PDB file of C-alpha atoms in Angstrom:
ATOM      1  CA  UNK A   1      21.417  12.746   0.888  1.00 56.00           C
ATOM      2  CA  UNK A   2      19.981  13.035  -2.134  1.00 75.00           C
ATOM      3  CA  UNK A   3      16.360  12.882  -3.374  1.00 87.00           C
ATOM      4  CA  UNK A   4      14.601   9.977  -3.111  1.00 93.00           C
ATOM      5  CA  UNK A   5      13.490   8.312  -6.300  1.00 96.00           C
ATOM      6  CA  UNK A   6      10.726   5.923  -6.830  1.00 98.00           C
ATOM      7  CA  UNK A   7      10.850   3.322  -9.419  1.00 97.00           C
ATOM      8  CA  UNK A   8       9.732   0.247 -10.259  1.00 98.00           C
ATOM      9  CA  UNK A   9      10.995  -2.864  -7.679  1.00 96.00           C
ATOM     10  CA  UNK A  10      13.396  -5.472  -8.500  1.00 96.00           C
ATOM     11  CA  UNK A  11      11.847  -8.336  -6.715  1.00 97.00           C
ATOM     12  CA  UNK A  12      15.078 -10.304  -6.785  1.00 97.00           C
ATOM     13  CA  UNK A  13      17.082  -7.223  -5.057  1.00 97.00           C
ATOM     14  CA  UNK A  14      18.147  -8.512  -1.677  1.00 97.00           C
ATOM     15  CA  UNK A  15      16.996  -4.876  -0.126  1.00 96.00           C
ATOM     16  CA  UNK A  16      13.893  -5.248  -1.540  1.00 97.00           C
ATOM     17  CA  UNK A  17      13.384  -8.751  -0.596  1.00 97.00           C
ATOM     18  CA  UNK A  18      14.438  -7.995   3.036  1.00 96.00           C
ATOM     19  CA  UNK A  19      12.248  -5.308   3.443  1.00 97.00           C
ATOM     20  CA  UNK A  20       9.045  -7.061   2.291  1.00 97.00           C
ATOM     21  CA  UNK A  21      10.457 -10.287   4.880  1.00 97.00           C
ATOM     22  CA  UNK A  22      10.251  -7.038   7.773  1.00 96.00           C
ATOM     23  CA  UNK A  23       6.866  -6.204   6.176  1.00 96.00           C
ATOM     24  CA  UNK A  24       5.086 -10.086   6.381  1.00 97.00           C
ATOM     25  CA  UNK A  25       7.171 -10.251   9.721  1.00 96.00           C
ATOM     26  CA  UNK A  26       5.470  -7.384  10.978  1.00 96.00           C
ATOM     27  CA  UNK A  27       1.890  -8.457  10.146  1.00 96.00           C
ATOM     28  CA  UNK A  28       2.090 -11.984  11.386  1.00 96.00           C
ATOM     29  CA  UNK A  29       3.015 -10.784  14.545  1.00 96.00           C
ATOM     30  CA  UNK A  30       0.175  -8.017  14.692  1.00 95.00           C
ATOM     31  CA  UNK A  31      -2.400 -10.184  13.064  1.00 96.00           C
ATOM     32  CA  UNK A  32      -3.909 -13.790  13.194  1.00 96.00           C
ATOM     33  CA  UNK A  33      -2.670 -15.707   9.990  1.00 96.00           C
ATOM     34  CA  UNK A  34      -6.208 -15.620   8.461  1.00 95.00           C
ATOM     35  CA  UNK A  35      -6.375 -11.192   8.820  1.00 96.00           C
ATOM     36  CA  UNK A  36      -3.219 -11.160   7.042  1.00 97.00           C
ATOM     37  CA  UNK A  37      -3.578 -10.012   3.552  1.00 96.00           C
ATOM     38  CA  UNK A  38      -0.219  -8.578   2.396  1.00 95.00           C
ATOM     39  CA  UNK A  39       1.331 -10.165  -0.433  1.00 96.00           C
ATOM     40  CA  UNK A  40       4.174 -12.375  -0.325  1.00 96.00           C
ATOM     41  CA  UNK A  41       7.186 -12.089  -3.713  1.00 97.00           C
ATOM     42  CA  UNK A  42       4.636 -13.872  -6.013  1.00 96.00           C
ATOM     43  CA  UNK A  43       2.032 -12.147  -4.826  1.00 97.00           C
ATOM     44  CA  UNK A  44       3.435  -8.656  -6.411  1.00 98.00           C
ATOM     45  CA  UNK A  45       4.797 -10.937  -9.442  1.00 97.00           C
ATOM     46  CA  UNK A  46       0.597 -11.111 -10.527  1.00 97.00           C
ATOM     47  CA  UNK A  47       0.408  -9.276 -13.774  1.00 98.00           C
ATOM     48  CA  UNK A  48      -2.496  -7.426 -11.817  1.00 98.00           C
ATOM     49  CA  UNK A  49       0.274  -5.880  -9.437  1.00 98.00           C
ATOM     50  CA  UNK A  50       2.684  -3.384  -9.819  1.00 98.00           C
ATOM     51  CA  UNK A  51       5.516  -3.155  -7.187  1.00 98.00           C
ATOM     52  CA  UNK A  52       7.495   0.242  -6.936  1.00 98.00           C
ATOM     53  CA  UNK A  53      10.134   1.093  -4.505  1.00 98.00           C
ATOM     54  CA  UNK A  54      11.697   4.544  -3.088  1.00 97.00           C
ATOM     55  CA  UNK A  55      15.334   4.643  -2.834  1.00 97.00           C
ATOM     56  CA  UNK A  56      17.941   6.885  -1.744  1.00 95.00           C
ATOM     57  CA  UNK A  57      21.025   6.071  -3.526  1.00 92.00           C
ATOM     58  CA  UNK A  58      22.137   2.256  -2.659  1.00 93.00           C
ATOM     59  CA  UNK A  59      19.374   2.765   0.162  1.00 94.00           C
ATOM     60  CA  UNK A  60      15.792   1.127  -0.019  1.00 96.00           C
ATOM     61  CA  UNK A  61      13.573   3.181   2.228  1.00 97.00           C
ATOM     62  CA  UNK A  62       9.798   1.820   1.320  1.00 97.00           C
ATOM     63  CA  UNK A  63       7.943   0.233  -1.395  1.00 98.00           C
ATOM     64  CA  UNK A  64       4.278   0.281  -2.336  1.00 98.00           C
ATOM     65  CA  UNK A  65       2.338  -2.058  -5.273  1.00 98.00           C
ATOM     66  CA  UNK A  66      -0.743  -1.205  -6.682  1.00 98.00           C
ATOM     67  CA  UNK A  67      -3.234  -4.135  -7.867  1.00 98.00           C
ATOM     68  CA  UNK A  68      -5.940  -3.655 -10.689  1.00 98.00           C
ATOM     69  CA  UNK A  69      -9.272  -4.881  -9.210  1.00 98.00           C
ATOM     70  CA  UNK A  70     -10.599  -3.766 -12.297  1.00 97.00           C
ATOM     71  CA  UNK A  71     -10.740  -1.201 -15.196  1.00 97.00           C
ATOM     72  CA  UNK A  72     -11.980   1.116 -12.660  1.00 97.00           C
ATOM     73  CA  UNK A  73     -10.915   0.529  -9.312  1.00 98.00           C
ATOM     74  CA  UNK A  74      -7.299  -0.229  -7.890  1.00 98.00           C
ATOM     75  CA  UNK A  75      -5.975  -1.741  -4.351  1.00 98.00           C
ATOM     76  CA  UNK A  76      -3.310   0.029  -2.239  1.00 98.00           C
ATOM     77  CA  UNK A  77      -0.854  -3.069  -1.335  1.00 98.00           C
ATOM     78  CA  UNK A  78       2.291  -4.059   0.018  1.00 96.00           C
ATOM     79  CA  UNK A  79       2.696  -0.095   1.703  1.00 96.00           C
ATOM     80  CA  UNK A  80       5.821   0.213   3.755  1.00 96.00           C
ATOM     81  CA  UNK A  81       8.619   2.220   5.228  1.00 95.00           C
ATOM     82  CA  UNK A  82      11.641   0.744   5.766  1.00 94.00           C
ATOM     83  CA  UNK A  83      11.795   1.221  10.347  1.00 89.00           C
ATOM     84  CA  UNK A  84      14.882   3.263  10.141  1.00 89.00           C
ATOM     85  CA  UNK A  85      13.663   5.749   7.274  1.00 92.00           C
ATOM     86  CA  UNK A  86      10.170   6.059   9.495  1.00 90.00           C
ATOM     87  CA  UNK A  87       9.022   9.606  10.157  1.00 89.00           C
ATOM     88  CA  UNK A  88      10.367  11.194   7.334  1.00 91.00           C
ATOM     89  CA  UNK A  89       7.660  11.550   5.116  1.00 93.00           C
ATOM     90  CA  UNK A  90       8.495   8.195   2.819  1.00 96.00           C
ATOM     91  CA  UNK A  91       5.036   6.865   3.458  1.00 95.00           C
ATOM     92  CA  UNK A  92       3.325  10.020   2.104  1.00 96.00           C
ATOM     93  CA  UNK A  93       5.425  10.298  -1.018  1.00 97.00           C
ATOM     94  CA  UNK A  94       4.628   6.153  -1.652  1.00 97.00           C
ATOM     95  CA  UNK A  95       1.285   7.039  -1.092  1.00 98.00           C
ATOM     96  CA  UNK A  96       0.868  10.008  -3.417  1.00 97.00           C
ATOM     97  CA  UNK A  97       2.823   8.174  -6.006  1.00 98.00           C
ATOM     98  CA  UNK A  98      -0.012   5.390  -6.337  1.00 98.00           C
ATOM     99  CA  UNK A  99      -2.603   7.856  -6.187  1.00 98.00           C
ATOM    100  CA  UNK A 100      -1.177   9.755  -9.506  1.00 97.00           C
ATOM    101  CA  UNK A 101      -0.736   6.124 -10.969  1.00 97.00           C
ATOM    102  CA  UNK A 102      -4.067   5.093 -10.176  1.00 98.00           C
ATOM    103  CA  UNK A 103      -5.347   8.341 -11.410  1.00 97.00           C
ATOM    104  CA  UNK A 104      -3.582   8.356 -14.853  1.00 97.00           C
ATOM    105  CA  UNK A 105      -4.403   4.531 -15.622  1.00 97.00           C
ATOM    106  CA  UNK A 106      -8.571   5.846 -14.997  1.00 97.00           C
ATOM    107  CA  UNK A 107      -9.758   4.407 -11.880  1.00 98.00           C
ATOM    108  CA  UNK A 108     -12.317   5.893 -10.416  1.00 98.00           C
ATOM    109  CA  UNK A 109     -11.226   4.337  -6.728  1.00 98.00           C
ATOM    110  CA  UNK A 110      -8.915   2.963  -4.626  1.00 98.00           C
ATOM    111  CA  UNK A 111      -9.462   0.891  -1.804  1.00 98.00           C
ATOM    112  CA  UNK A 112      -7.645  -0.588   0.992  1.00 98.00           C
ATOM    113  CA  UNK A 113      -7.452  -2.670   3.643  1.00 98.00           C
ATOM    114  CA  UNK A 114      -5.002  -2.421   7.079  1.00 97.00           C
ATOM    115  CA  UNK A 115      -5.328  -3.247  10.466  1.00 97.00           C
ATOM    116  CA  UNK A 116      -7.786  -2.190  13.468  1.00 97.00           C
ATOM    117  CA  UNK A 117      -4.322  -2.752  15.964  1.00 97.00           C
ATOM    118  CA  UNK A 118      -2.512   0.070  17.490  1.00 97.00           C
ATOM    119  CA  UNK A 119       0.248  -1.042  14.867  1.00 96.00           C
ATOM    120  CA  UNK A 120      -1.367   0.233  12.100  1.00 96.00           C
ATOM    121  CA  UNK A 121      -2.982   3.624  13.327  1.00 96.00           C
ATOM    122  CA  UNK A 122       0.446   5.862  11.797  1.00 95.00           C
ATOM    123  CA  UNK A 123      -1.092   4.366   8.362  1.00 96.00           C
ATOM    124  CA  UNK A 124      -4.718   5.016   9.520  1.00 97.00           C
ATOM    125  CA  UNK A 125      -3.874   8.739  10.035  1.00 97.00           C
ATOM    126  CA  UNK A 126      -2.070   8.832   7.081  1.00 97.00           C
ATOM    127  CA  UNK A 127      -4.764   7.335   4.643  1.00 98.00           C
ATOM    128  CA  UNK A 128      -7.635   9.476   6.360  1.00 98.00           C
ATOM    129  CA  UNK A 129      -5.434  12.666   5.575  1.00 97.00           C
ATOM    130  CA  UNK A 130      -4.686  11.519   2.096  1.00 97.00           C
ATOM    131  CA  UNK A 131      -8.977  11.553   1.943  1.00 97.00           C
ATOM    132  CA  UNK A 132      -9.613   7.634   2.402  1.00 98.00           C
ATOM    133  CA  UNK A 133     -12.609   6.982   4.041  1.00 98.00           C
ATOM    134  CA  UNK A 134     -13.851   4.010   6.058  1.00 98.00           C
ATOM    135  CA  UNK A 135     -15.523   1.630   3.918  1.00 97.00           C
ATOM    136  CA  UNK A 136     -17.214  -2.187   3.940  1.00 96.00           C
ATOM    137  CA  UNK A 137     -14.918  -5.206   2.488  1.00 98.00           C
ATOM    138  CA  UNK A 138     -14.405  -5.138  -1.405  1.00 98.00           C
ATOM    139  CA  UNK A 139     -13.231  -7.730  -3.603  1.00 97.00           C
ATOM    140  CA  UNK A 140     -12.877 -11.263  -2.314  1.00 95.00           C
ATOM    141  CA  UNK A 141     -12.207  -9.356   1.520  1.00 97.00           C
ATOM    142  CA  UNK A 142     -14.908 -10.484   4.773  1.00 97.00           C
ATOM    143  CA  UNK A 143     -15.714  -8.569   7.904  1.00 97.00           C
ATOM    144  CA  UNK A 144     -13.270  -9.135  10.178  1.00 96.00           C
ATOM    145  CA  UNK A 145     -12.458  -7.438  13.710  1.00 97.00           C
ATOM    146  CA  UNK A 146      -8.271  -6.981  13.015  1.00 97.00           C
ATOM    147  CA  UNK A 147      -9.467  -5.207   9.218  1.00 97.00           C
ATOM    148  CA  UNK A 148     -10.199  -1.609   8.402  1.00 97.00           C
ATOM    149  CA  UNK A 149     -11.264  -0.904   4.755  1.00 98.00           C
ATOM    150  CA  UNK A 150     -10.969   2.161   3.352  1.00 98.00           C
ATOM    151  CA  UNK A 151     -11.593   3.929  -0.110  1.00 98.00           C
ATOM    152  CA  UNK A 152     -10.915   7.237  -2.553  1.00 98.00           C
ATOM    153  CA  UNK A 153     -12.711   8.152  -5.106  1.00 98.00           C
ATOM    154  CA  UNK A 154      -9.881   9.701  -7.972  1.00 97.00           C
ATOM    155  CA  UNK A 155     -10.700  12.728 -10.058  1.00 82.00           C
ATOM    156  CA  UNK A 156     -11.113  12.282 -13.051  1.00 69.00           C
ATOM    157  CA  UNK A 157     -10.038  14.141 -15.997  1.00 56.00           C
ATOM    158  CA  UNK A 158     -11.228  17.825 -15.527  1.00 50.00           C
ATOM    159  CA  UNK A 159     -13.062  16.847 -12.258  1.00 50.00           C
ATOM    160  CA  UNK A 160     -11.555  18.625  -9.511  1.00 50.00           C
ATOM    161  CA  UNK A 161      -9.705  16.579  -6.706  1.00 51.00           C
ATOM    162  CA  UNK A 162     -12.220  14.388  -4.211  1.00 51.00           C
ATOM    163  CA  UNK A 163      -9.698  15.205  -1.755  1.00 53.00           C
TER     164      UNK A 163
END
């Protein structure tokens, strides 16, 4: 195996598009239709999203998209490793890669939002490590009892890390 490489997603790849039909699969069946707030293909086509996936060779293992809420502040979307490549770190790497993205482009946050199921605690755990913290809806979000919304503040240039 060799090192994984991410780079921006080819939304017409047939890997990519079967792993994002896994992903919506996945949350309709944790989540009533109205708490589901992953974006579909032309959902990550917005010009406010950018869609990146981690590969192994011919292999997609994950993908991740960051959308611009504004000049300041991003949203973590789309976040997922492919079931067989679970477990081996993918998510963390995805992760840290929109974190340096977000950082370079100058937000001063990014914020979240994932479910309150037993489903989503692995991404939980991994966003509280990675220095998220619980938060109230942002953007166009609502209360709801099947959403958890969580936030970073970045560093910014010659700040020291939040984290």
């Amino acid at each position: 195996m060799s090192a994984p490489v991410i780079a921006l997603g080819e939304l017409t790849d047939p890997r990519v598009l079967r792993l994002l039909e896994d992903h919506l699969a996945d949350m309709f069946a944790e989540s009533p239709p109205e708490s589901v707030h992953a974006l579909d293909v032309s959902g990550l086509q917005h010009p406010s999203v950018t869609f990146w996936v981690l590969s192994d060779g011919d292999e997609v293992l994950g993908c991740v998209a960051l959308k611009q809420l504004d000049p300041t502040h991003g949203e973590l979307k789309t976040m997922r490793t492919d079931a067989a490549a679970r477990g081996r770190g993918f998510g963390r790497l995805l992760l840290e890669h929109v974190l340096a993205e977000a950082t370079a482009r100058g937000y001063r946050r990014i914020s979240l939002e994932t479910g309150t199921q037993e489903f989503f605690r692995p991404a939980r755990t991994l966003y509280a490590r990675a220095g998220f913290v619980e938060t109230g809806p942002f953007a166009d979000y609502r209360l709801d009892p099947f959403s958890v919304f969580m936030t970073r503040e970045l560093a910014r240039e010659g700040a020291p890390d939040p984290a």
